[in-house]
mmCIF file with all atom_site columns, C-alpha atoms in Angstrom:
data_model
loop_
_atom_site.group_PDB
_atom_site.id
_atom_site.type_symbol
_atom_site.label_atom_id
_atom_site.label_alt_id
_atom_site.label_comp_id
_atom_site.label_asym_id
_atom_site.label_entity_id
_atom_site.label_seq_id
_atom_site.pdbx_PDB_ins_code
_atom_site.Cartn_x
_atom_site.Cartn_y
_atom_site.Cartn_z
_atom_site.occupancy
_atom_site.B_iso_or_equiv
_atom_site.pdbx_formal_charge
_atom_site.auth_seq_id
_atom_site.auth_comp_id
_atom_site.auth_asym_id
_atom_site.auth_atom_id
_atom_site.pdbx_PDB_model_num
ATOM 1   C CA . UNK J 1 1   ? -17.437 -17.255 -30.752 1.00 49.00 ? 108 UNK J CA 1
ATOM 2   C CA . UNK J 1 2   ? -14.141 -15.663 -31.709 1.00 57.00 ? 109 UNK J CA 1
ATOM 3   C CA . UNK J 1 3   ? -15.597 -12.421 -33.116 1.00 54.00 ? 110 UNK J CA 1
ATOM 4   C CA . UNK J 1 4   ? -17.786 -11.555 -30.110 1.00 54.00 ? 111 UNK J CA 1
ATOM 5   C CA . UNK J 1 5   ? -16.719 -7.947  -29.373 1.00 49.00 ? 112 UNK J CA 1
ATOM 6   C CA . UNK J 1 6   ? -18.666 -7.894  -26.100 1.00 52.00 ? 113 UNK J CA 1
ATOM 7   C CA . UNK J 1 7   ? -16.083 -10.347 -24.742 1.00 54.00 ? 114 UNK J CA 1
ATOM 8   C CA . UNK J 1 8   ? -13.040 -8.338  -25.806 1.00 53.00 ? 115 UNK J CA 1
ATOM 9   C CA . UNK J 1 9   ? -11.298 -5.271  -24.458 1.00 56.00 ? 116 UNK J CA 1
ATOM 10  C CA . UNK J 1 10  ? -12.926 -3.268  -27.247 1.00 53.00 ? 117 UNK J CA 1
ATOM 11  C CA . UNK J 1 11  ? -15.803 -2.135  -25.005 1.00 53.00 ? 118 UNK J CA 1
ATOM 12  C CA . UNK J 1 12  ? -13.934 -1.498  -21.767 1.00 56.00 ? 119 UNK J CA 1
ATOM 13  C CA . UNK J 1 13  ? -15.343 2.019   -21.458 1.00 53.00 ? 120 UNK J CA 1
ATOM 14  C CA . UNK J 1 14  ? -18.739 3.657   -21.154 1.00 54.00 ? 121 UNK J CA 1
ATOM 15  C CA . UNK J 1 15  ? -20.381 4.053   -24.519 1.00 58.00 ? 122 UNK J CA 1
ATOM 16  C CA . UNK J 1 16  ? -21.917 7.295   -23.257 1.00 62.00 ? 123 UNK J CA 1
ATOM 17  C CA . UNK J 1 17  ? -19.725 8.732   -20.513 1.00 72.00 ? 124 UNK J CA 1
ATOM 18  C CA . UNK J 1 18  ? -21.869 10.033  -17.669 1.00 80.00 ? 125 UNK J CA 1
ATOM 19  C CA . UNK J 1 19  ? -20.963 11.651  -14.382 1.00 86.00 ? 126 UNK J CA 1
ATOM 20  C CA . UNK J 1 20  ? -21.624 9.775   -11.171 1.00 90.00 ? 127 UNK J CA 1
ATOM 21  C CA . UNK J 1 21  ? -24.517 11.065  -9.006  1.00 91.00 ? 128 UNK J CA 1
ATOM 22  C CA . UNK J 1 22  ? -22.151 11.879  -6.105  1.00 91.00 ? 129 UNK J CA 1
ATOM 23  C CA . UNK J 1 23  ? -20.033 14.028  -8.388  1.00 92.00 ? 130 UNK J CA 1
ATOM 24  C CA . UNK J 1 24  ? -23.078 15.913  -9.673  1.00 92.00 ? 131 UNK J CA 1
ATOM 25  C CA . UNK J 1 25  ? -24.599 16.369  -6.207  1.00 91.00 ? 132 UNK J CA 1
ATOM 26  C CA . UNK J 1 26  ? -21.327 17.854  -4.921  1.00 92.00 ? 133 UNK J CA 1
ATOM 27  C CA . UNK J 1 27  ? -21.553 20.533  -7.617  1.00 92.00 ? 134 UNK J CA 1
ATOM 28  C CA . UNK J 1 28  ? -25.087 21.578  -6.642  1.00 94.00 ? 135 UNK J CA 1
ATOM 29  C CA . UNK J 1 29  ? -25.759 24.577  -4.448  1.00 94.00 ? 136 UNK J CA 1
ATOM 30  C CA . UNK J 1 30  ? -28.854 25.455  -2.452  1.00 93.00 ? 137 UNK J CA 1
ATOM 31  C CA . UNK J 1 31  ? -30.932 23.815  0.267   1.00 94.00 ? 138 UNK J CA 1
ATOM 32  C CA . UNK J 1 32  ? -33.623 22.322  -2.001  1.00 95.00 ? 139 UNK J CA 1
ATOM 33  C CA . UNK J 1 33  ? -36.503 23.036  0.387   1.00 95.00 ? 140 UNK J CA 1
ATOM 34  C CA . UNK J 1 34  ? -39.013 22.953  -2.493  1.00 96.00 ? 141 UNK J CA 1
ATOM 35  C CA . UNK J 1 35  ? -37.349 19.994  -4.240  1.00 95.00 ? 142 UNK J CA 1
ATOM 36  C CA . UNK J 1 36  ? -36.552 21.671  -7.567  1.00 97.00 ? 143 UNK J CA 1
ATOM 37  C CA . UNK J 1 37  ? -33.376 20.986  -9.538  1.00 97.00 ? 144 UNK J CA 1
ATOM 38  C CA . UNK J 1 38  ? -32.466 23.865  -11.871 1.00 97.00 ? 145 UNK J CA 1
ATOM 39  C CA . UNK J 1 39  ? -29.768 23.165  -14.463 1.00 97.00 ? 146 UNK J CA 1
ATOM 40  C CA . UNK J 1 40  ? -28.107 25.679  -16.742 1.00 96.00 ? 147 UNK J CA 1
ATOM 41  C CA . UNK J 1 41  ? -25.088 25.770  -19.056 1.00 94.00 ? 148 UNK J CA 1
ATOM 42  C CA . UNK J 1 42  ? -21.892 26.917  -17.364 1.00 92.00 ? 149 UNK J CA 1
ATOM 43  C CA . UNK J 1 43  ? -20.787 28.403  -20.711 1.00 89.00 ? 150 UNK J CA 1
ATOM 44  C CA . UNK J 1 44  ? -23.874 30.646  -20.585 1.00 84.00 ? 151 UNK J CA 1
ATOM 45  C CA . UNK J 1 45  ? -23.044 32.064  -17.159 1.00 82.00 ? 152 UNK J CA 1
ATOM 46  C CA . UNK J 1 46  ? -22.484 35.701  -16.315 1.00 86.00 ? 153 UNK J CA 1
ATOM 47  C CA . UNK J 1 47  ? -23.350 37.860  -13.333 1.00 90.00 ? 154 UNK J CA 1
ATOM 48  C CA . UNK J 1 48  ? -26.224 39.423  -15.281 1.00 91.00 ? 155 UNK J CA 1
ATOM 49  C CA . UNK J 1 49  ? -27.650 36.035  -16.287 1.00 93.00 ? 156 UNK J CA 1
ATOM 50  C CA . UNK J 1 50  ? -27.453 34.748  -12.735 1.00 93.00 ? 157 UNK J CA 1
ATOM 51  C CA . UNK J 1 51  ? -29.455 37.813  -11.633 1.00 95.00 ? 158 UNK J CA 1
ATOM 52  C CA . UNK J 1 52  ? -31.916 37.122  -14.454 1.00 95.00 ? 159 UNK J CA 1
ATOM 53  C CA . UNK J 1 53  ? -32.260 33.521  -13.220 1.00 96.00 ? 160 UNK J CA 1
ATOM 54  C CA . UNK J 1 54  ? -32.866 34.753  -9.664  1.00 96.00 ? 161 UNK J CA 1
ATOM 55  C CA . UNK J 1 55  ? -35.680 36.997  -10.948 1.00 95.00 ? 162 UNK J CA 1
ATOM 56  C CA . UNK J 1 56  ? -37.221 34.146  -12.948 1.00 95.00 ? 163 UNK J CA 1
ATOM 57  C CA . UNK J 1 57  ? -37.228 31.911  -9.891  1.00 96.00 ? 164 UNK J CA 1
ATOM 58  C CA . UNK J 1 58  ? -38.470 34.647  -7.557  1.00 96.00 ? 165 UNK J CA 1
ATOM 59  C CA . UNK J 1 59  ? -41.464 35.255  -9.832  1.00 94.00 ? 166 UNK J CA 1
ATOM 60  C CA . UNK J 1 60  ? -42.519 31.644  -9.187  1.00 95.00 ? 167 UNK J CA 1
ATOM 61  C CA . UNK J 1 61  ? -41.796 32.034  -5.455  1.00 95.00 ? 168 UNK J CA 1
ATOM 62  C CA . UNK J 1 62  ? -38.458 30.178  -5.373  1.00 97.00 ? 169 UNK J CA 1
ATOM 63  C CA . UNK J 1 63  ? -35.444 31.473  -3.482  1.00 96.00 ? 170 UNK J CA 1
ATOM 64  C CA . UNK J 1 64  ? -32.258 30.498  -5.289  1.00 95.00 ? 171 UNK J CA 1
ATOM 65  C CA . UNK J 1 65  ? -30.416 29.615  -2.054  1.00 94.00 ? 172 UNK J CA 1
ATOM 66  C CA . UNK J 1 66  ? -33.166 28.044  0.038   1.00 95.00 ? 173 UNK J CA 1
ATOM 67  C CA . UNK J 1 67  ? -35.699 26.432  -2.289  1.00 96.00 ? 174 UNK J CA 1
ATOM 68  C CA . UNK J 1 68  ? -33.744 24.777  -5.108  1.00 96.00 ? 175 UNK J CA 1
ATOM 69  C CA . UNK J 1 69  ? -30.697 22.765  -6.036  1.00 95.00 ? 176 UNK J CA 1
ATOM 70  C CA . UNK J 1 70  ? -28.797 24.805  -8.619  1.00 96.00 ? 177 UNK J CA 1
ATOM 71  C CA . UNK J 1 71  ? -26.440 23.048  -11.005 1.00 96.00 ? 178 UNK J CA 1
ATOM 72  C CA . UNK J 1 72  ? -24.275 24.543  -13.705 1.00 94.00 ? 179 UNK J CA 1
ATOM 73  C CA . UNK J 1 73  ? -22.741 22.060  -16.120 1.00 93.00 ? 180 UNK J CA 1
ATOM 74  C CA . UNK J 1 74  ? -21.163 21.935  -19.562 1.00 91.00 ? 181 UNK J CA 1
ATOM 75  C CA . UNK J 1 75  ? -22.421 19.884  -22.514 1.00 88.00 ? 182 UNK J CA 1
ATOM 76  C CA . UNK J 1 76  ? -19.652 17.364  -21.772 1.00 88.00 ? 183 UNK J CA 1
ATOM 77  C CA . UNK J 1 77  ? -21.052 16.548  -18.318 1.00 89.00 ? 184 UNK J CA 1
ATOM 78  C CA . UNK J 1 78  ? -24.030 14.297  -18.988 1.00 90.00 ? 185 UNK J CA 1
ATOM 79  C CA . UNK J 1 79  ? -25.596 12.458  -16.057 1.00 93.00 ? 186 UNK J CA 1
ATOM 80  C CA . UNK J 1 80  ? -28.573 10.283  -15.214 1.00 93.00 ? 187 UNK J CA 1
ATOM 81  C CA . UNK J 1 81  ? -31.394 12.309  -13.699 1.00 94.00 ? 188 UNK J CA 1
ATOM 82  C CA . UNK J 1 82  ? -32.939 9.128   -12.268 1.00 92.00 ? 189 UNK J CA 1
ATOM 83  C CA . UNK J 1 83  ? -29.656 8.154   -10.569 1.00 93.00 ? 190 UNK J CA 1
ATOM 84  C CA . UNK J 1 84  ? -29.246 11.683  -9.182  1.00 93.00 ? 191 UNK J CA 1
ATOM 85  C CA . UNK J 1 85  ? -32.850 11.761  -7.968  1.00 93.00 ? 192 UNK J CA 1
ATOM 86  C CA . UNK J 1 86  ? -32.278 8.455   -6.168  1.00 92.00 ? 193 UNK J CA 1
ATOM 87  C CA . UNK J 1 87  ? -29.034 9.721   -4.612  1.00 92.00 ? 194 UNK J CA 1
ATOM 88  C CA . UNK J 1 88  ? -30.702 12.920  -3.371  1.00 92.00 ? 195 UNK J CA 1
ATOM 89  C CA . UNK J 1 89  ? -33.582 10.907  -1.903  1.00 92.00 ? 196 UNK J CA 1
ATOM 90  C CA . UNK J 1 90  ? -31.097 8.688   -0.034  1.00 92.00 ? 197 UNK J CA 1
ATOM 91  C CA . UNK J 1 91  ? -28.543 11.212  1.163   1.00 89.00 ? 198 UNK J CA 1
ATOM 92  C CA . UNK J 1 92  ? -29.661 14.851  0.932   1.00 85.00 ? 199 UNK J CA 1
ATOM 93  C CA . UNK J 1 93  ? -31.440 16.545  3.873   1.00 86.00 ? 200 UNK J CA 1
ATOM 94  C CA . UNK J 1 94  ? -34.244 17.647  1.512   1.00 81.00 ? 201 UNK J CA 1
ATOM 95  C CA . UNK J 1 95  ? -34.902 13.967  0.717   1.00 82.00 ? 202 UNK J CA 1
ATOM 96  C CA . UNK J 1 96  ? -35.727 14.361  -2.933  1.00 90.00 ? 203 UNK J CA 1
ATOM 97  C CA . UNK J 1 97  ? -36.281 16.116  -6.232  1.00 95.00 ? 204 UNK J CA 1
ATOM 98  C CA . UNK J 1 98  ? -39.842 16.610  -7.448  1.00 95.00 ? 205 UNK J CA 1
ATOM 99  C CA . UNK J 1 99  ? -39.179 18.873  -10.439 1.00 96.00 ? 206 UNK J CA 1
ATOM 100 C CA . UNK J 1 100 ? -36.469 19.567  -12.997 1.00 96.00 ? 207 UNK J CA 1
ATOM 101 C CA . UNK J 1 101 ? -36.130 22.880  -14.839 1.00 98.00 ? 208 UNK J CA 1
ATOM 102 C CA . UNK J 1 102 ? -33.459 22.980  -17.540 1.00 97.00 ? 209 UNK J CA 1
ATOM 103 C CA . UNK J 1 103 ? -31.974 25.871  -19.498 1.00 97.00 ? 210 UNK J CA 1
ATOM 104 C CA . UNK J 1 104 ? -30.049 25.071  -22.665 1.00 95.00 ? 211 UNK J CA 1
ATOM 105 C CA . UNK J 1 105 ? -29.931 21.260  -22.675 1.00 95.00 ? 212 UNK J CA 1
ATOM 106 C CA . UNK J 1 106 ? -31.910 18.465  -24.268 1.00 94.00 ? 213 UNK J CA 1
ATOM 107 C CA . UNK J 1 107 ? -33.339 15.584  -22.205 1.00 94.00 ? 214 UNK J CA 1
ATOM 108 C CA . UNK J 1 108 ? -30.665 13.182  -23.497 1.00 92.00 ? 215 UNK J CA 1
ATOM 109 C CA . UNK J 1 109 ? -28.045 14.945  -21.319 1.00 92.00 ? 216 UNK J CA 1
ATOM 110 C CA . UNK J 1 110 ? -29.936 13.625  -18.307 1.00 92.00 ? 217 UNK J CA 1
ATOM 111 C CA . UNK J 1 111 ? -30.429 10.070  -19.549 1.00 90.00 ? 218 UNK J CA 1
ATOM 112 C CA . UNK J 1 112 ? -34.009 10.813  -20.577 1.00 91.00 ? 219 UNK J CA 1
ATOM 113 C CA . UNK J 1 113 ? -34.969 9.395   -23.944 1.00 90.00 ? 220 UNK J CA 1
ATOM 114 C CA . UNK J 1 114 ? -37.815 11.837  -24.469 1.00 89.00 ? 221 UNK J CA 1
ATOM 115 C CA . UNK J 1 115 ? -38.887 14.117  -27.250 1.00 91.00 ? 222 UNK J CA 1
ATOM 116 C CA . UNK J 1 116 ? -40.162 17.300  -25.627 1.00 93.00 ? 223 UNK J CA 1
ATOM 117 C CA . UNK J 1 117 ? -41.407 20.686  -26.661 1.00 96.00 ? 224 UNK J CA 1
ATOM 118 C CA . UNK J 1 118 ? -39.549 23.533  -24.992 1.00 97.00 ? 225 UNK J CA 1
ATOM 119 C CA . UNK J 1 119 ? -41.556 25.641  -22.539 1.00 98.00 ? 226 UNK J CA 1
ATOM 120 C CA . UNK J 1 120 ? -44.288 22.999  -22.250 1.00 97.00 ? 227 UNK J CA 1
ATOM 121 C CA . UNK J 1 121 ? -44.190 21.338  -18.813 1.00 97.00 ? 228 UNK J CA 1
ATOM 122 C CA . UNK J 1 122 ? -44.914 17.645  -18.450 1.00 95.00 ? 229 UNK J CA 1
ATOM 123 C CA . UNK J 1 123 ? -44.835 14.914  -15.827 1.00 93.00 ? 230 UNK J CA 1
ATOM 124 C CA . UNK J 1 124 ? -42.868 11.697  -16.137 1.00 88.00 ? 231 UNK J CA 1
ATOM 125 C CA . UNK J 1 125 ? -42.298 9.146   -13.369 1.00 82.00 ? 232 UNK J CA 1
ATOM 126 C CA . UNK J 1 126 ? -43.840 11.414  -10.725 1.00 87.00 ? 233 UNK J CA 1
ATOM 127 C CA . UNK J 1 127 ? -41.554 14.347  -11.599 1.00 92.00 ? 234 UNK J CA 1
ATOM 128 C CA . UNK J 1 128 ? -42.406 17.629  -13.276 1.00 95.00 ? 235 UNK J CA 1
ATOM 129 C CA . UNK J 1 129 ? -40.141 18.741  -16.123 1.00 96.00 ? 236 UNK J CA 1
ATOM 130 C CA . UNK J 1 130 ? -39.673 22.018  -17.957 1.00 97.00 ? 237 UNK J CA 1
ATOM 131 C CA . UNK J 1 131 ? -37.051 22.425  -20.685 1.00 97.00 ? 238 UNK J CA 1
ATOM 132 C CA . UNK J 1 132 ? -36.190 25.852  -22.103 1.00 98.00 ? 239 UNK J CA 1
ATOM 133 C CA . UNK J 1 133 ? -33.606 27.555  -24.264 1.00 97.00 ? 240 UNK J CA 1
ATOM 134 C CA . UNK J 1 134 ? -30.400 28.845  -22.709 1.00 96.00 ? 241 UNK J CA 1
ATOM 135 C CA . UNK J 1 135 ? -30.583 31.864  -20.430 1.00 95.00 ? 242 UNK J CA 1
ATOM 136 C CA . UNK J 1 136 ? -28.772 34.031  -22.996 1.00 94.00 ? 243 UNK J CA 1
ATOM 137 C CA . UNK J 1 137 ? -31.483 33.353  -25.584 1.00 95.00 ? 244 UNK J CA 1
ATOM 138 C CA . UNK J 1 138 ? -34.366 34.002  -23.192 1.00 96.00 ? 245 UNK J CA 1
ATOM 139 C CA . UNK J 1 139 ? -32.901 37.084  -21.525 1.00 93.00 ? 246 UNK J CA 1
ATOM 140 C CA . UNK J 1 140 ? -33.527 39.475  -24.432 1.00 91.00 ? 247 UNK J CA 1
ATOM 141 C CA . UNK J 1 141 ? -36.515 37.806  -26.104 1.00 96.00 ? 248 UNK J CA 1
ATOM 142 C CA . UNK J 1 142 ? -39.925 38.879  -24.853 1.00 97.00 ? 249 UNK J CA 1
ATOM 143 C CA . UNK J 1 143 ? -41.725 35.952  -26.542 1.00 98.00 ? 250 UNK J CA 1
ATOM 144 C CA . UNK J 1 144 ? -39.414 33.378  -24.941 1.00 97.00 ? 251 UNK J CA 1
ATOM 145 C CA . UNK J 1 145 ? -39.789 35.057  -21.539 1.00 97.00 ? 252 UNK J CA 1
ATOM 146 C CA . UNK J 1 146 ? -43.545 34.810  -21.930 1.00 97.00 ? 253 UNK J CA 1
ATOM 147 C CA . UNK J 1 147 ? -43.351 31.152  -22.954 1.00 98.00 ? 254 UNK J CA 1
ATOM 148 C CA . UNK J 1 148 ? -41.117 30.395  -19.968 1.00 98.00 ? 255 UNK J CA 1
ATOM 149 C CA . UNK J 1 149 ? -43.432 32.193  -17.575 1.00 97.00 ? 256 UNK J CA 1
ATOM 150 C CA . UNK J 1 150 ? -46.437 30.304  -18.965 1.00 97.00 ? 257 UNK J CA 1
ATOM 151 C CA . UNK J 1 151 ? -44.687 26.972  -18.470 1.00 97.00 ? 258 UNK J CA 1
ATOM 152 C CA . UNK J 1 152 ? -43.551 27.890  -14.968 1.00 97.00 ? 259 UNK J CA 1
ATOM 153 C CA . UNK J 1 153 ? -47.051 28.994  -13.956 1.00 96.00 ? 260 UNK J CA 1
ATOM 154 C CA . UNK J 1 154 ? -48.506 25.737  -15.212 1.00 96.00 ? 261 UNK J CA 1
ATOM 155 C CA . UNK J 1 155 ? -45.903 23.578  -13.452 1.00 95.00 ? 262 UNK J CA 1
ATOM 156 C CA . UNK J 1 156 ? -45.383 25.468  -10.197 1.00 93.00 ? 263 UNK J CA 1
ATOM 157 C CA . UNK J 1 157 ? -48.301 27.816  -9.522  1.00 86.00 ? 264 UNK J CA 1
ATOM 158 C CA . UNK J 1 158 ? -51.445 25.834  -10.380 1.00 75.00 ? 265 UNK J CA 1
#
């Protein structure tokens, strides 16, 4: 068929550009002893917010350097969580990711076609997930801090 665009050079690029798992894994810090990936928006970063994040994690008994993989990205750096999880399982000394905690991004940024309610943890394909607002929104809002703590307790401490 002469008008078949799938056979032309028209679609010689990714429809949704995503970062390769190796590229994302290289940007992660931490030892991941407790198999938790924490993602936050690089545009939302400051020294104070990083300290706030450390306190949040410490409350749920996570050390930011030893227990998690920490990833800061921008909204233009989408990636497949499933591909990253597979890559970590194959190549990282921690051998996996069991949970994902996200600040400031929707599931679609991670290749997850899910409609979720923020601060309400859920399980999907043997992984725990918790999505929340950006750190800057939570930092000065007592109600959001409480909602985050409730979700973290349910996912990590029960």
